[in-house]
Backbone as JSON, one array per atom type, in Angstrom:
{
  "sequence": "XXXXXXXXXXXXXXXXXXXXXXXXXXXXXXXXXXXXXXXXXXXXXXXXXXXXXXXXXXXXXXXXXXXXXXXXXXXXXXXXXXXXXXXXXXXXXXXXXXXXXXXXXXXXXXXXXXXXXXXXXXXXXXXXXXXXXXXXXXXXXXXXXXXXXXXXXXXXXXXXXXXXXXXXXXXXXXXXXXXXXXXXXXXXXXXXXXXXXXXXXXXXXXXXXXXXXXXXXXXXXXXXX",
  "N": [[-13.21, -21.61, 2.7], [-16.3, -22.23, 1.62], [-17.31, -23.91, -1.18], [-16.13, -22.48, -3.0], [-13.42, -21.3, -4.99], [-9.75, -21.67, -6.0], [-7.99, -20.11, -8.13], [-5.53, -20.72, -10.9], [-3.06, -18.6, -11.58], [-0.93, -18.73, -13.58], [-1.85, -20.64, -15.16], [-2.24, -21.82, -18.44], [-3.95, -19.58, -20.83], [-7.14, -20.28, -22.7], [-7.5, -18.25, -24.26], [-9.84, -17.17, -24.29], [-9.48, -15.48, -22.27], [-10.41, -16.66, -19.87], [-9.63, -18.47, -16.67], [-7.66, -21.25, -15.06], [-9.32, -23.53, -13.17], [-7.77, -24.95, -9.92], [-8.12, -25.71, -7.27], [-9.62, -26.26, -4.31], [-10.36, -24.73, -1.09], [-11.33, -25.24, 1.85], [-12.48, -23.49, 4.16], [-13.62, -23.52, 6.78], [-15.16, -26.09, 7.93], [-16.88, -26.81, 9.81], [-18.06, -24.74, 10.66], [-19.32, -23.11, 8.09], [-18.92, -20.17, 6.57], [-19.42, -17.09, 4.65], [-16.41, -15.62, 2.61], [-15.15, -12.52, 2.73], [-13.27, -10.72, 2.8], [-9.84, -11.39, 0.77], [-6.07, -11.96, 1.13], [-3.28, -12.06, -0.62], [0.14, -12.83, 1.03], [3.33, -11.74, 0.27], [5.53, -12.21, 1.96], [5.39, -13.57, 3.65], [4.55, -15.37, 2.53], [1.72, -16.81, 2.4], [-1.26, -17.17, 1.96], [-4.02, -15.24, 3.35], [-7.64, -15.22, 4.72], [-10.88, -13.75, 5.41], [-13.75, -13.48, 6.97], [-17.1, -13.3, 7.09], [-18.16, -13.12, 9.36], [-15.64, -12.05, 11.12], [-13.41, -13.46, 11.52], [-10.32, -14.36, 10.93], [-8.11, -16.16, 8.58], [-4.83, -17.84, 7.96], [-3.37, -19.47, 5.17], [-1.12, -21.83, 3.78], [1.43, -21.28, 1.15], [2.88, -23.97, -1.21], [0.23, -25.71, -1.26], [-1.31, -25.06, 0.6], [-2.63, -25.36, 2.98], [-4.04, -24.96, 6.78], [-2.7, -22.15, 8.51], [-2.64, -20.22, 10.17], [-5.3, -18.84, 12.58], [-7.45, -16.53, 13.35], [-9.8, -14.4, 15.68], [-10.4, -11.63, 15.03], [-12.46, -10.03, 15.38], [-16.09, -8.87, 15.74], [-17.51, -8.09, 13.62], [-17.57, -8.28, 9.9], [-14.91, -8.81, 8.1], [-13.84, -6.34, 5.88], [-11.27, -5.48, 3.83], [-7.88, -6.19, 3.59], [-4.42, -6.13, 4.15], [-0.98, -6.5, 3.34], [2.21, -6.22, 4.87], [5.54, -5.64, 5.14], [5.54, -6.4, 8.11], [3.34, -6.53, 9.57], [-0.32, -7.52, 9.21], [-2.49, -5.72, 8.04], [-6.06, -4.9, 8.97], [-8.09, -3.07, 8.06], [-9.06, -0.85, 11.39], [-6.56, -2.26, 12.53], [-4.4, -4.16, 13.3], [-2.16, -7.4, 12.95], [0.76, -9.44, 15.15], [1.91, -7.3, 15.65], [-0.11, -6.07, 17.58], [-1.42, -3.41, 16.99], [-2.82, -0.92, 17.19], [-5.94, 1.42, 15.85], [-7.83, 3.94, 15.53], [-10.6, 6.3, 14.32], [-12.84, 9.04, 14.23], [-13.35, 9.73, 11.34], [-13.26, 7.22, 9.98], [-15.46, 5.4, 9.01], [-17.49, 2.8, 7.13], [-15.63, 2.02, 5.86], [-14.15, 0.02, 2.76], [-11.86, -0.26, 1.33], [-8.42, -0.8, 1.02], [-4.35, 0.27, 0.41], [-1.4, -0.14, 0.69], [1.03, 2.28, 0.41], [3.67, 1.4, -1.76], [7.13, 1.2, -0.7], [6.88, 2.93, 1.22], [5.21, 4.19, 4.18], [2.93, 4.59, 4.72], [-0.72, 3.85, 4.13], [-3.13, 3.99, 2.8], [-6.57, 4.5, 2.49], [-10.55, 3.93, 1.88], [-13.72, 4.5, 0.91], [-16.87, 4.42, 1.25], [-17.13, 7.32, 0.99], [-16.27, 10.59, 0.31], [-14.04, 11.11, 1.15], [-10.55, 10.38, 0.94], [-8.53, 8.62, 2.86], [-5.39, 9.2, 4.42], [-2.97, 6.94, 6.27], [0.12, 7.46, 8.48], [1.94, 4.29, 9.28], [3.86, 4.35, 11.04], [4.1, 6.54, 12.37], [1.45, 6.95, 13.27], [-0.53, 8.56, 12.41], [-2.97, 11.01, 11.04], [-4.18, 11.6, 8.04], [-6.53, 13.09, 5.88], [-7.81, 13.21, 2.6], [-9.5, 15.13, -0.06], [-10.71, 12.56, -1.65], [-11.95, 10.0, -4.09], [-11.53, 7.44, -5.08], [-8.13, 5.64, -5.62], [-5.12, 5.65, -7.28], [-1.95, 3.39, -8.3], [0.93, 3.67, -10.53], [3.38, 3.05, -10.1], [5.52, 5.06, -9.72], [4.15, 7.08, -9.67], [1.12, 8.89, -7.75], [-2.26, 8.8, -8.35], [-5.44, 10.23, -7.75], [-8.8, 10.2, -7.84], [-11.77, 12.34, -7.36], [-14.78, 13.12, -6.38], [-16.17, 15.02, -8.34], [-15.22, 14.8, -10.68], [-12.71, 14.68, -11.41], [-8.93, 14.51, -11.72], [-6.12, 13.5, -9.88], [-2.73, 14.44, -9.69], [-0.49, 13.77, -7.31], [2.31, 14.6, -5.27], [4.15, 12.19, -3.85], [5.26, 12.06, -0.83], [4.16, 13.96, 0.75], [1.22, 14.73, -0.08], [0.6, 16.45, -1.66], [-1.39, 18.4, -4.1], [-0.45, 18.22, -7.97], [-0.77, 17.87, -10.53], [-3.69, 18.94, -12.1], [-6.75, 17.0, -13.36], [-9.44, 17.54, -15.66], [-11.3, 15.02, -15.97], [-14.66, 14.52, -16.3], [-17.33, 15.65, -15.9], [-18.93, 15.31, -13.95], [-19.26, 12.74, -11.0], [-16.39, 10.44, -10.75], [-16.57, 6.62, -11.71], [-14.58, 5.35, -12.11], [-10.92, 4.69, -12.92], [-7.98, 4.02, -14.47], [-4.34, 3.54, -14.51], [-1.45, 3.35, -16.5], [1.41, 3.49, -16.97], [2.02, 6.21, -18.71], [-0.09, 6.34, -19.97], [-3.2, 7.08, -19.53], [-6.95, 6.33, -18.37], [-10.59, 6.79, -17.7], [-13.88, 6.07, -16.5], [-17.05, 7.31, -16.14], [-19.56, 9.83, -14.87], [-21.58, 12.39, -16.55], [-22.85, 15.6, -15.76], [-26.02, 16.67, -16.93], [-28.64, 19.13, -17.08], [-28.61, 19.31, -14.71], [-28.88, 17.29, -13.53], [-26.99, 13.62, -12.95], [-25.73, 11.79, -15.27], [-24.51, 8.41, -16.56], [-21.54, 8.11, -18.7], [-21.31, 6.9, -21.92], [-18.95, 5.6, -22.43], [-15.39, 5.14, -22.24], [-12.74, 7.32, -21.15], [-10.02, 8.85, -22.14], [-6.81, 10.26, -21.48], [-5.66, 13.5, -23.09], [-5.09, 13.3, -26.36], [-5.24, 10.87, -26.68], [-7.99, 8.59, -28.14], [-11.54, 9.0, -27.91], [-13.13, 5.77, -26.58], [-15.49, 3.9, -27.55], [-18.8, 2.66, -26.31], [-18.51, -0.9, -25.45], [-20.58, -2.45, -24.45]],
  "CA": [[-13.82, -20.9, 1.6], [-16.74, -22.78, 0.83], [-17.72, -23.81, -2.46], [-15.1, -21.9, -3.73], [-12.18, -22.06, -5.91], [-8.47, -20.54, -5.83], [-7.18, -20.27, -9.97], [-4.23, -20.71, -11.26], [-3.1, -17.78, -12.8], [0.35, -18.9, -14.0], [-1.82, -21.71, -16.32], [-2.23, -21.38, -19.85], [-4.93, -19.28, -20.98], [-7.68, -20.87, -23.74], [-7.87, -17.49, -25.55], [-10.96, -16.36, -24.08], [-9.93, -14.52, -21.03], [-10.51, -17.6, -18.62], [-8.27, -18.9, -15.95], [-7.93, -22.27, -15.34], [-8.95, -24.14, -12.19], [-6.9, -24.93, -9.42], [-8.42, -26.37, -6.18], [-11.12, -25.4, -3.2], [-9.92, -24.64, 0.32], [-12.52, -25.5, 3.08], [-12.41, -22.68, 4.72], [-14.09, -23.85, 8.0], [-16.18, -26.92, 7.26], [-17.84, -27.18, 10.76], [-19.4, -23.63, 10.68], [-19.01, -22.13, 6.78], [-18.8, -18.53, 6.96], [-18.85, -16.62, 3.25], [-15.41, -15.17, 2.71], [-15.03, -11.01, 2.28], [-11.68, -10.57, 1.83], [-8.09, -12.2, 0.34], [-5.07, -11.21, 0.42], [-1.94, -12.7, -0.8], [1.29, -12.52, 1.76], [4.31, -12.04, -0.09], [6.72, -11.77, 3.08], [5.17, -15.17, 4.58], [3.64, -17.15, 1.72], [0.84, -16.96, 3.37], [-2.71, -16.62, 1.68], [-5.21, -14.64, 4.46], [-8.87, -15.27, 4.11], [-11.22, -13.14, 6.31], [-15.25, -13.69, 7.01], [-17.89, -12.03, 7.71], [-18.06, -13.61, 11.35], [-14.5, -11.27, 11.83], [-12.51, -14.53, 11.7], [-8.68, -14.68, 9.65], [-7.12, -17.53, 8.6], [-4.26, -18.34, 6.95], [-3.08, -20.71, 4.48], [0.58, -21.88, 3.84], [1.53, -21.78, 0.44], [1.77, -24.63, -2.14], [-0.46, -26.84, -0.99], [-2.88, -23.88, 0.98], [-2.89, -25.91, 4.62], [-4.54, -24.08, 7.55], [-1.47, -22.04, 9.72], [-2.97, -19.78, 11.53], [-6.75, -18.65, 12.68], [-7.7, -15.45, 15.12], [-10.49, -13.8, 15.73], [-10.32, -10.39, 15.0], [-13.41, -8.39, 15.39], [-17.53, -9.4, 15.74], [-18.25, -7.56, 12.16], [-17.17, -8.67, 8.59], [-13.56, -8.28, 7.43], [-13.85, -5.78, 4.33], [-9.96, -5.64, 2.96], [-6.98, -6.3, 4.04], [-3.19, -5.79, 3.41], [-0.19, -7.56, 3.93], [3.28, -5.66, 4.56], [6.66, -6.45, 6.05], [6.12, -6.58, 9.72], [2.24, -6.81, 9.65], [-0.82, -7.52, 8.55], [-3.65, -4.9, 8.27], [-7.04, -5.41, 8.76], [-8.48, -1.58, 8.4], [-7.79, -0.39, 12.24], [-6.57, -3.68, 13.07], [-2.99, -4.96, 12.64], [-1.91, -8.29, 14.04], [1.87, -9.39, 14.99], [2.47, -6.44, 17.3], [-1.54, -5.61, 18.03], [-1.25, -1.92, 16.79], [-4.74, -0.4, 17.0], [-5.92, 2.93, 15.81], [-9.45, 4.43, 15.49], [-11.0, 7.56, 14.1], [-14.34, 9.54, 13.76], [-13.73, 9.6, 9.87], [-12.78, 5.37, 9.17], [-16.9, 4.96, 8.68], [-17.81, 2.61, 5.92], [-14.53, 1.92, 4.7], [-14.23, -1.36, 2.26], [-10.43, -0.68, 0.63], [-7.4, -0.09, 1.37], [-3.62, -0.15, -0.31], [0.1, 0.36, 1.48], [2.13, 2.67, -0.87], [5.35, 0.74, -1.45], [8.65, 1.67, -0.22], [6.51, 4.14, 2.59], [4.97, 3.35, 5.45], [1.2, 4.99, 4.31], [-1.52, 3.33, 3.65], [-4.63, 4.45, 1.99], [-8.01, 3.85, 2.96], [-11.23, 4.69, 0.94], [-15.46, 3.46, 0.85], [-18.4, 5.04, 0.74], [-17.45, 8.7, 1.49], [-15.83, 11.59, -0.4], [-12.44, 11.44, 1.41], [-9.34, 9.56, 0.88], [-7.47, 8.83, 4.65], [-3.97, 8.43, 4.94], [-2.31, 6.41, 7.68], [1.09, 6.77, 8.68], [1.72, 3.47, 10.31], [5.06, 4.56, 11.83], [3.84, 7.61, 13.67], [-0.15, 6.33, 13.82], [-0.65, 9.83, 12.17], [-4.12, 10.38, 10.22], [-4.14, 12.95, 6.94], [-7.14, 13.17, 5.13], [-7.41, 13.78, 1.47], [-10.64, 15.06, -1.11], [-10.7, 12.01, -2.84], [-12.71, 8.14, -3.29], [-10.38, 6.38, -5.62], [-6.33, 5.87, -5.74], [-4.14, 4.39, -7.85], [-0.43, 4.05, -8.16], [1.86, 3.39, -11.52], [5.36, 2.71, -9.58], [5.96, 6.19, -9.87], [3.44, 8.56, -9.55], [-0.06, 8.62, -7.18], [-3.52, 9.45, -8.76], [-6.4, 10.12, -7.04], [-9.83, 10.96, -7.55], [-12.96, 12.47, -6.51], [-16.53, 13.26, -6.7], [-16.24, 16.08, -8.91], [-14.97, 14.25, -11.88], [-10.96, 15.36, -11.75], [-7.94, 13.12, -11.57], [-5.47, 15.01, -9.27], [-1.72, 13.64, -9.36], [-0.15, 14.04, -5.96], [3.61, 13.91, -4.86], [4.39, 10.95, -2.69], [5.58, 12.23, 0.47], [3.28, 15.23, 0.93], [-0.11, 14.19, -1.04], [-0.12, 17.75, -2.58], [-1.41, 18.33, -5.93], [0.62, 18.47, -8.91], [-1.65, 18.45, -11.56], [-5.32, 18.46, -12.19], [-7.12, 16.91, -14.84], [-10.8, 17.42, -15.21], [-11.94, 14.08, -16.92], [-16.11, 13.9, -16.34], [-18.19, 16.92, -15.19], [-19.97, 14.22, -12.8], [-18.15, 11.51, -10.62], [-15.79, 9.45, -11.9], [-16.78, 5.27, -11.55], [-13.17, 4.06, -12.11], [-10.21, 5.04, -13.72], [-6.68, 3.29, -14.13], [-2.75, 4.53, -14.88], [-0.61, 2.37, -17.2], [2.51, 4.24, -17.79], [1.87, 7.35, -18.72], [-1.34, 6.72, -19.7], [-4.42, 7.77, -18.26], [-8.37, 5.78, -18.96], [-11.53, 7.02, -17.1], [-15.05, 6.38, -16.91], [-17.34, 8.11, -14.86], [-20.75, 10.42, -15.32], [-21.67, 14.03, -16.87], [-24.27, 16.67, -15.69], [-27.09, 17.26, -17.74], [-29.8, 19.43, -16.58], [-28.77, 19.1, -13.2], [-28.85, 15.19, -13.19], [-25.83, 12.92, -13.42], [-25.96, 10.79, -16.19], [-23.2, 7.42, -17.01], [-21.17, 8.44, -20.02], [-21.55, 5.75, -22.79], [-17.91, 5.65, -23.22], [-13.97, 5.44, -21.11], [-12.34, 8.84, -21.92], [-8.6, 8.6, -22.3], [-5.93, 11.55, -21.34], [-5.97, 14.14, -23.92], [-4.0, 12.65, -27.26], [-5.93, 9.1, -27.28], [-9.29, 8.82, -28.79], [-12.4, 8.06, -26.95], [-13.38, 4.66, -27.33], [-17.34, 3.42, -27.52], [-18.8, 1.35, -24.82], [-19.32, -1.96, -26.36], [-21.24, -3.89, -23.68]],
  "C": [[-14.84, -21.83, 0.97], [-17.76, -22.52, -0.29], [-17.25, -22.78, -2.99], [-13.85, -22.08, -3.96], [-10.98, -21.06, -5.9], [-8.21, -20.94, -7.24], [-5.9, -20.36, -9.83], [-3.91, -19.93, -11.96], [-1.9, -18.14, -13.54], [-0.18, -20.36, -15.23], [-2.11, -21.22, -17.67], [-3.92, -21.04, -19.86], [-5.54, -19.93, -22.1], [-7.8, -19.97, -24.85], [-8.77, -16.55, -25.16], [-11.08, -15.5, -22.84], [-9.84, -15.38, -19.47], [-9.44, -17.83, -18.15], [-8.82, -20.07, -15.64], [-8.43, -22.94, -13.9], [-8.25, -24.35, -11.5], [-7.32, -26.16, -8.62], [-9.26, -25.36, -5.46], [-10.23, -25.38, -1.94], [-10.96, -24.51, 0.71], [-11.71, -24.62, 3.97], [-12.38, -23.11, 6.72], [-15.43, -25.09, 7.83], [-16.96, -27.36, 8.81], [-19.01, -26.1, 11.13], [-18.97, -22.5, 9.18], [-19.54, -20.67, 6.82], [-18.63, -18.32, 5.12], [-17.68, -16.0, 3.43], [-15.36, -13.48, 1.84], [-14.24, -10.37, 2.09], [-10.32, -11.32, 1.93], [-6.98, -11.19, 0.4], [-3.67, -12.33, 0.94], [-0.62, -11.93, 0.17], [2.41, -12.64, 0.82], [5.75, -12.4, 0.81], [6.88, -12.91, 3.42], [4.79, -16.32, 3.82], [2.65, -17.36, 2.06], [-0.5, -16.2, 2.54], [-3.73, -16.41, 2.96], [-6.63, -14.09, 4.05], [-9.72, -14.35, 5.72], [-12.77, -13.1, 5.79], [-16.07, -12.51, 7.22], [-18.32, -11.64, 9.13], [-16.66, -12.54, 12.24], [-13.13, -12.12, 12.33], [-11.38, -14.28, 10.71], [-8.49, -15.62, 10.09], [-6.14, -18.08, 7.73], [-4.05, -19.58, 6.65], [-1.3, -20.24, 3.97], [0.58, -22.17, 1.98], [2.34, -23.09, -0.45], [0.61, -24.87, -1.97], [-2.09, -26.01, -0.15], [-3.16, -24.89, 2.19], [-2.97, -24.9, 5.43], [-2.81, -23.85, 8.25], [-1.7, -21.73, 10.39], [-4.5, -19.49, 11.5], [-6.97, -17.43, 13.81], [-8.52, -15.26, 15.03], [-10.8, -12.15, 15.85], [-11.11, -9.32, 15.42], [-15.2, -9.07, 15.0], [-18.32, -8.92, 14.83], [-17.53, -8.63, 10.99], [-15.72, -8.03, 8.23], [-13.94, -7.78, 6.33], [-12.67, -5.98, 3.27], [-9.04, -5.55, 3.93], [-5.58, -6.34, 3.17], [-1.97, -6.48, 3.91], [1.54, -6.56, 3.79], [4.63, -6.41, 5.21], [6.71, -7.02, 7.3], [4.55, -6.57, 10.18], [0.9, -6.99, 8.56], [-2.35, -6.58, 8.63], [-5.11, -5.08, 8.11], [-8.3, -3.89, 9.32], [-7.89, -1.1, 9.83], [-7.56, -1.86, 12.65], [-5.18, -4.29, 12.74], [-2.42, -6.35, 13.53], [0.0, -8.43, 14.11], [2.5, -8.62, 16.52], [1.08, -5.94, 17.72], [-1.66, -3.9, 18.02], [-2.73, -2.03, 16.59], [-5.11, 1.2, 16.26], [-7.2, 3.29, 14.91], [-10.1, 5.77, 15.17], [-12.41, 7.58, 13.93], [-14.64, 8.97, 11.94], [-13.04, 8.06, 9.09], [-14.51, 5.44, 9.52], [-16.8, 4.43, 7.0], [-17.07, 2.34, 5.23], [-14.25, 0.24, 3.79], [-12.74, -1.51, 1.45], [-9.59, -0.17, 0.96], [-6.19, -0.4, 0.41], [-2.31, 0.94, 0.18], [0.54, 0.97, 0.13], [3.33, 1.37, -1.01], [6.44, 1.6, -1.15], [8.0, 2.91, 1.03], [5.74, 3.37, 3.38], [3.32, 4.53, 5.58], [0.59, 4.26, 3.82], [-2.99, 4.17, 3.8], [-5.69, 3.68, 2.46], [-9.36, 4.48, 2.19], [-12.91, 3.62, 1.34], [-16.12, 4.5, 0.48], [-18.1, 6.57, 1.73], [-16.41, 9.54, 0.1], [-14.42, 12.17, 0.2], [-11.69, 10.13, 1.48], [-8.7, 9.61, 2.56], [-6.17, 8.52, 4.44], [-3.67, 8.1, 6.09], [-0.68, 6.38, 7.8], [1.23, 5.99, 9.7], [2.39, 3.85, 11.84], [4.34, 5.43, 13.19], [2.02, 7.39, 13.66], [-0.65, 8.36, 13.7], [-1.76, 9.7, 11.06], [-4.34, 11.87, 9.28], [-5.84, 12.66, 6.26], [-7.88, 13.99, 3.74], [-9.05, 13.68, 0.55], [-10.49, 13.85, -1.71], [-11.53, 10.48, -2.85], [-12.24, 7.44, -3.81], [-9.03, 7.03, -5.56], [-6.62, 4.75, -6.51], [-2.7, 4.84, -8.07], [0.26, 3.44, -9.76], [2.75, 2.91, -11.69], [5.63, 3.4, -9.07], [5.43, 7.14, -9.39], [1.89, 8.36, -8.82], [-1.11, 9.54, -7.98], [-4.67, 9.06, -7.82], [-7.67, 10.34, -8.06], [-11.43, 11.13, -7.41], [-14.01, 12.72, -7.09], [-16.88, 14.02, -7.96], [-15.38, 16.07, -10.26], [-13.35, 15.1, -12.35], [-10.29, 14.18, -11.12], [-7.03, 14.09, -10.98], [-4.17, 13.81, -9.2], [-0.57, 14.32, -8.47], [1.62, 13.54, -5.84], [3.0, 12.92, -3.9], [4.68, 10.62, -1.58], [4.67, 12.92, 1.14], [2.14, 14.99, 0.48], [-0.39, 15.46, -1.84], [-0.07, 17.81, -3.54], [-0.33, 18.79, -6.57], [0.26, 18.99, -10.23], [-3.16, 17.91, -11.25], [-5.72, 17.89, -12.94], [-8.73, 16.6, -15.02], [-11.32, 16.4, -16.55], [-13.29, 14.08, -17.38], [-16.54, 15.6, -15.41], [-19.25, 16.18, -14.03], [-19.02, 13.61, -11.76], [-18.05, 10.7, -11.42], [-16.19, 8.52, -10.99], [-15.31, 4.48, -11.08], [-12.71, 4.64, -12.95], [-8.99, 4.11, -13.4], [-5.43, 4.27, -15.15], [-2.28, 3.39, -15.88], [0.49, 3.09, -17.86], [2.05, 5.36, -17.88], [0.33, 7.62, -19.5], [-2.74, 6.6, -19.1], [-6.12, 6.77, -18.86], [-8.95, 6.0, -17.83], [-12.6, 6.61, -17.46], [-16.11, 7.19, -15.68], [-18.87, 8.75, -15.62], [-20.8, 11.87, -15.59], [-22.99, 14.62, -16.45], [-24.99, 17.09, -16.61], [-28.4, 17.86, -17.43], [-29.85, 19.16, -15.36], [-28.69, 17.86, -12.57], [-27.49, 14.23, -13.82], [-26.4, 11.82, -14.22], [-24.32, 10.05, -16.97], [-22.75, 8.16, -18.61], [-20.94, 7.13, -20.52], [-20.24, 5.38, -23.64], [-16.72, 5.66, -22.02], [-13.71, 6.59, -22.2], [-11.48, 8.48, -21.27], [-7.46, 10.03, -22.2], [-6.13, 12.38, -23.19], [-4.52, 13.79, -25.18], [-4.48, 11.58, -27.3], [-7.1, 9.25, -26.94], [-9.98, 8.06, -27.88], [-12.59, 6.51, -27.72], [-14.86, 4.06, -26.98], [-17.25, 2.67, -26.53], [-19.23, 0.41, -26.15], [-19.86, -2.76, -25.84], [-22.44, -3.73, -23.87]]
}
């Protein structure tokens, strides 16, 4: 990872938001590659860094020493995921070399395993959500360009400025909730409640709303940037 830094998030904060230093991992110091995606192993301890060359490599945790290195793929790793019995690297899993390829994985840059199931979510630059079951290498695809999860309950949503909350086995709606008459940007869950931001139609033209809008019962709140 060069010229870059891993934090410490477990150090004391100053107040202002910052995290504190840590240390650098040299990624590859004979041919430096920028690094495109992390992801923390909880199973193995194992921090997995991935280039744009299509290289992984882990690191062992304390101390972050090289363990392993493959070569995955002659593009850019976008995201990756880390579960019990592999590690995902969009279609790409290493361990047992599970593969699996579709028309509609174009463009994809995120992904995120439910817990306790064996689906994982996939999402980028299109107007559908994919599910994967790993088990049966089975491919659903769902209206939607963001997820998020709570613990409890899955939210999605899509272009068309609605938050749709989906059982967990089935992905079928449950409820709707039409936040933004535009697309939504980003939204997040926290318990039971709900924060969006996103854009409104005016005259035919989407325009940013100058504000997050909050489930119905908590007050908008101004942008202040």
């Amino acid at each position: 990872m060069e010229n870059s830094g891993l934090v410490g998030t477990g150090s004391t904060d100053d107040g202002d938001g910052s995290y504190v230093y840590a240390s650098t991992i040299e990624a590859n110091t004979l041919n430096p590659t920028p690094v495109t995606a992390l992801c923390f192993d909880p199973f193995e301890e194992l921090l997995w860094c991935g280039s744009c060359t299509g290289r992984i490599v882990s690191y062992y945790a304390p101390s972050f020493e090289r363990y392993t290195a493959v070569c995955a793929t002659s593009g850019d790793i976008r995201a990756m995921e880390a579960i019990d019995f592999m590690i995902d690297v969009f279609f790409m899993s290493f361990r047992n070399l599970l593969v699996f390829s579709s028309q509609s994985m174009q463009n994809l840059n995120s992904m995120r395993v439910l817990p306790g199931t064996s689906s994982l979510f996939m999402g980028g630059d299109s107007t559908k959500l994919i599910q994967l079951d790993l088990e049966k290498q089975k491919e659903i695809r769902v209206n939607a360009n963001l997820i998020r999860f709570n613990g409890s309950q899955l939210f999605t949503a899509d272009t068309e400025g609605k938050i749709t909350l989906r059982a967990l086995g089935t992905m079928e709606a449950i409820r709707v909730i039409p936040a933004h008459s535009g697309v939504i940007t980003d939204f997040d869950v926290s318990g039971n409640k709900l924060i969006t931001s996103g854009c409104s139609i005016r005259l035919g033209v989407p325009h940013g709303d100058p504000y997050v809008k909050c489930e119905p019962g908590w007050p908008r709140i101004n942008d202040v940037f």
